[in-house]
Amino acid sequence: MVRQYTFIFVIFFFFYFFFNFSIPYQHKYILITVFFFKKKTHTKISFRIQDIFFFFFFFSLLFFIFILVFYFNFFIFYFYWLTMKSLFLLLFLFLSFANVFSITTEEYDCLLKLVTKLEVLSQFPQTLNGNTEYDFCSTSNLTCGTQNGVRFMNLYQNESSTNIMNYSDISCVEIGVVEFGRWNLSPNFFNFTNRLPTVSCYDCEITEINSKVNSDYLIIKLNKPIYKKILLSNIINCINAEFHSSNGDPFNSVEIENDLPNSTLQSYNQFVLGGVVRKIPDLSNVQFQIVQYYIGEPFDLNSLKNLSTHTFINRVSMLPTNSSFGPFPFPIDIERLNPTNRTDVLPHKYFASDLAFQKPDDYLDLNSSKSGSEQIVFIFRYLGKVGPHFNIDGNLPFKSFNPDLKVLYFLNGNLSYVPNFDNANDLFVLASLTNNSIGGNLKKPWIKKYLRNLDLSNNKITGTIDDSYCSTLIKVTNNSMSGNLPNCYACNLKINRFRDSFIGNNFTNIDSLNETCKIIPNMKTTEIKVEISGEILNITKLLIFGQNIGYSVMDNSYSETFELDPSISLTTEIQNSLIVSYFYTNTRTIYKMTYQSNGEIFYLTPDPYPPTPINVTTNNGLITIQGIYFSYNISVISITMNNGKQICNVVDDPTFFTIKCQLSELPNPSKNVSTLLKVDELQTLFYIDLDDTIVNNYNKCLDYCNIDNGICDYSKGICNCNYGWIGDSCSIPFFECLNNCSNVGICNTTIGECNCNSGRVLNDCSGYECLDPTCGGGNKHGQCNYLKGICNCNLNWFGENCTIPNHYVSSVEPSTTLGGLVKLFGWFGDLHDRLSVKIGKLDCDLILPITNDTINCKIGSGNGIQNITIVQNGITWIGINKYLYINNDIKPSCLNNCTNLNQGICISNGHCQCYSSWTGFDCSSPKNNGGGGDLPSTNSTINNNGSTTFENQKTSYQVLVTDLIEIDFNGNLISQYPLLNNWIVNNTEIKNGISQFTQLINETNCRVNMTIEELTKSKDINFAGIDLKFDKGSIKVSISIENYNYKNILNTLQLRMKSLVTTLSKEDDCNDQSTEINSNLENTNLLNYISISKDNKVLTGRFLNRVISDGRSTIITTSLISNDNSSIEIGLNLPHCSNQCLIDPDFSVLLSSQFKSCDKNNKLKSYIIPVSVICGFIGISLILGGSYLIYRKKFIEKDLKKKLKNIEMQKNK
């Protein structure tokens, strides 16, 4: 049997090597077609023939070994030798198989064409069969995949070759990483068919890139410049795009042009752009991770201003192409970034430069926040090779820094002095000024305690270091300093990395042991508020503080300074003085703190435990207290005795476990002396017997009475618990229950809550549970009234447990007068016991199914407006005048029958179609009411109180929405809500003659919205399925009533509106006319009207007998509330709308057909008669007066004179 399997093994071995090394490369494959019956598809699978034979060979070998073991196991040595030999052979064959990678015939042909075009075919070996086949997978230039394709390609074009390489040259083979050199590339080379992970081109030549790069990483090292601009849109889909010079020649450069749209920010958060550039591009509309510029030739210095557009670039760096470049003007524009309100952009940026800079004309202002509080700021600035010119008289050339600056590197310059950084703020934590030729002594005192690290290495500084620098880890390697290092630094000189900061000087104590070093650590917690993701949180902050507590030699790492056990995350706030840990949780932990410099060990806890004495001894007034939770800081310890009358002065160095104090004199009596030990803010009262022969031992209380929960009586070791706590350690909460649970429950004193007896509820068990505690399903149906133990049902539910629907109708689709289908919409629930529907007196036959919001039924013939009655579940609902038969036989009548046939005709929908000279709802008004000619125009004004005023000459009309009223089944007023003067104007919506008002009804969730629109032109509008025509100058009012809470399911709403007229002046004219009010309110009419006429002007209001109730059209009626000689008030009777009622009336003021034009001539004629009468009367009076004077003079006075003369003559005689 062994012989047989040996033969099989040899046969398979022979065929494997025959097919692997003898037949031509392209014929090593067989093609198998596999048919998938379920999918009814087929595919072609390619196998290498030698792989098939290797498969059988491999398993025959394993079986061969098994047979040998089975038959010859007693020949141990022979078996061992044969097995090992077989395994070595198996390993050899497996490795041979593993190294034979797989590419298809098509891929072989593709690679053959590629290397031929590159003129490097001679670099690849031929196969062993002597044919002209090449083994592309056996060299380091190509790494083939085990599943076809090429995983890695590294090919250089022959230097003498001038062939232009296209993307089609490599697209015919599946490739992973591509590296190539000296290729002459076509402009569209990078538009690969399949996206490649990495493409690197070294010493390449390309004239332009005119297509999109389909690769994750693109690295090009140019041997010639690309003169044509590289569009950002062609490379933006890469993760990384870099363009470098292959030989450091700055002329091998590129120019990037941003052609992306400016309308929105283009976000490419992971994109990295770098290269030798001739110009800084405008990047105001893109967001990148990193931009790295190497300054090329020729460089456009004016483009430096584009650095101000790099608002959304996280890291910006500028580097010289070679060391001879520069100096350049400092790119101050990087400090003038445009402000942004975006919250998804990192507010802190990094700027780095290795450029040498020119001497500035004046000190530079780096405080970009001065131009706006929303500036993007650079917290990290690296200026690596500033050069000898970039200073002002040896000073740092910056007069101010951004308040958010944290790190500044200013290296390889020519400064004379150490800046004091007075113009930086407390966030400034690191400054490096190495290699700057700084001389002289360090300034004293050093006040920038928040500057954690200051590197002054490789300068010419002399003198010593002052103690004021202890809050800063200073590095002064290779200077000319001398004297003693301060204690704070000397304490840590055994740490090699720390010591390296001071070598290269002449410090006298750098090699000596510092025995005077004193470390005093403290630990405590504090509560702070922090903002995280816009939310203010209270967190616990751990503080380690004190004297010489150590430095963070590396960033926030103290591993070389001390070891904290257990370890926690630490952050430096002030070097050597304050170390913190955020989000600390109090865990009753005692930390062991071991210093690496001297091996000193400290024990600390931040948890608030009071100092706990264990035993006390005395010796001539020296009191030694042994215990725990003391302090190393003598300044926070105080001991008073004898009720505070005597002080025991702490001596020596206290520890976490021991305190010693000295009394100046012993109290009398000296037994049972009260002693108050206070450590920081915690204190303990105990009693001491001051006899030197007695050891005062104290009984420790269990768990220290849980600190704040009680006070320990050390003489007994018993806790005296505070209110709210009980137990041996005051750890059990004890809270009394309210009203002792009304004696119908058991109090849980741990939480102070009652466990009520069955049927009783509330926090003191005083309430009664309802039969169904959920009242039919929680808040949707009702709530339990615990005072009475009954359910208070919501409006839509009824019954003891609020399970019976309280139904209503909100809208109707009626039948014609001939009868037919009726659709009732509203709320009907899911329980329909003995459901019946009546329209007027007629039964409406139900059509199943009935849903919770729709009832369909069939009604007989009828007419007019009717009541609706629905009975189910023992509840009757009646809707008064809520059903109107549709009468298709009667044509809708028009208002006043359009006045007469010469002014208009009545059309089918009840509207008047007026002739050209007439307008109005009934064609009774002469046209041209918009102004012009002799007819006066109407001016309309929408007031802030929600009213609308129409003024025409001396006549003024007002339209008011006055009240919203809830009325019951009998029409009685239930609730009245005044609307007038309570409107809130929505100013943001006033546009195009449209004003919007809103108000929230008091004590309800009901919102009333009103929109008033002044129509500037005539138009047709459909409302509730009815087409309405609106004339120019009309006022359209839309009112929406939302989410009204009814007091009863049978109640409805009434919206009241009022129209009134006033006279603006008492001047008489030819149109003087008293007020006349008319209404045409017929509930069966499609349209109802009211009108107020005065002085031949008519205000007309039109009311459609339709409303949109909960999204559906249904009828309404209109009632006359009141009218007098100057006003009319109507009520729109709305259905039971649960979500929304929408009403849409309109108004207009037009001239009456009796209107007259009262011109000036007519006014003069009215004065002719009275003036003529008056003038005639005056004329006659003058004639009569004159005649009388003549008569008097001629007759009366003449006769009188004669008589006087005779009397005189008689006297003379």
Coordinates of C-alpha atoms in Angstrom, one line a residue, residues 638-649 662-670 672-678 685-688:
S638 CA -4.3 74.7 64.9
I639 CA -4.7 73.1 68.3
T640 CA -6.6 74.9 71.1
M641 CA -7.3 73.5 74.6
N642 CA -9.3 74.2 77.7
N643 CA -12.3 75.5 75.7
G644 CA -10.1 77.7 73.6
K645 CA -8.3 79.4 76.5
Q646 CA -4.9 77.9 75.6
I647 CA -3.0 77.4 72.3
C648 CA -0.8 74.4 71.8
N649 CA 1.9 75.6 69.3
Q662 CA 4.1 72.5 72.8
L663 CA 2.1 74.0 75.7
S664 CA 3.7 77.0 77.4
E665 CA 2.0 76.0 80.7
L666 CA -0.3 73.2 81.8
P667 CA -4.0 73.9 82.4
N668 CA -5.4 73.4 85.9
P669 CA -7.0 71.0 86.3
S670 CA -5.0 68.9 83.8
N672 CA -10.1 65.6 80.8
V673 CA -8.9 68.8 79.1
S674 CA -11.0 69.7 76.0
T675 CA -8.9 69.8 72.9
L676 CA -10.0 71.1 69.5
L677 CA -7.8 69.9 66.6
K678 CA -8.4 71.8 63.3
L685 CA -13.1 67.8 69.5
F686 CA -11.6 65.3 72.0
Y687 CA -10.4 65.2 75.6
I688 CA -6.9 64.7 77.0

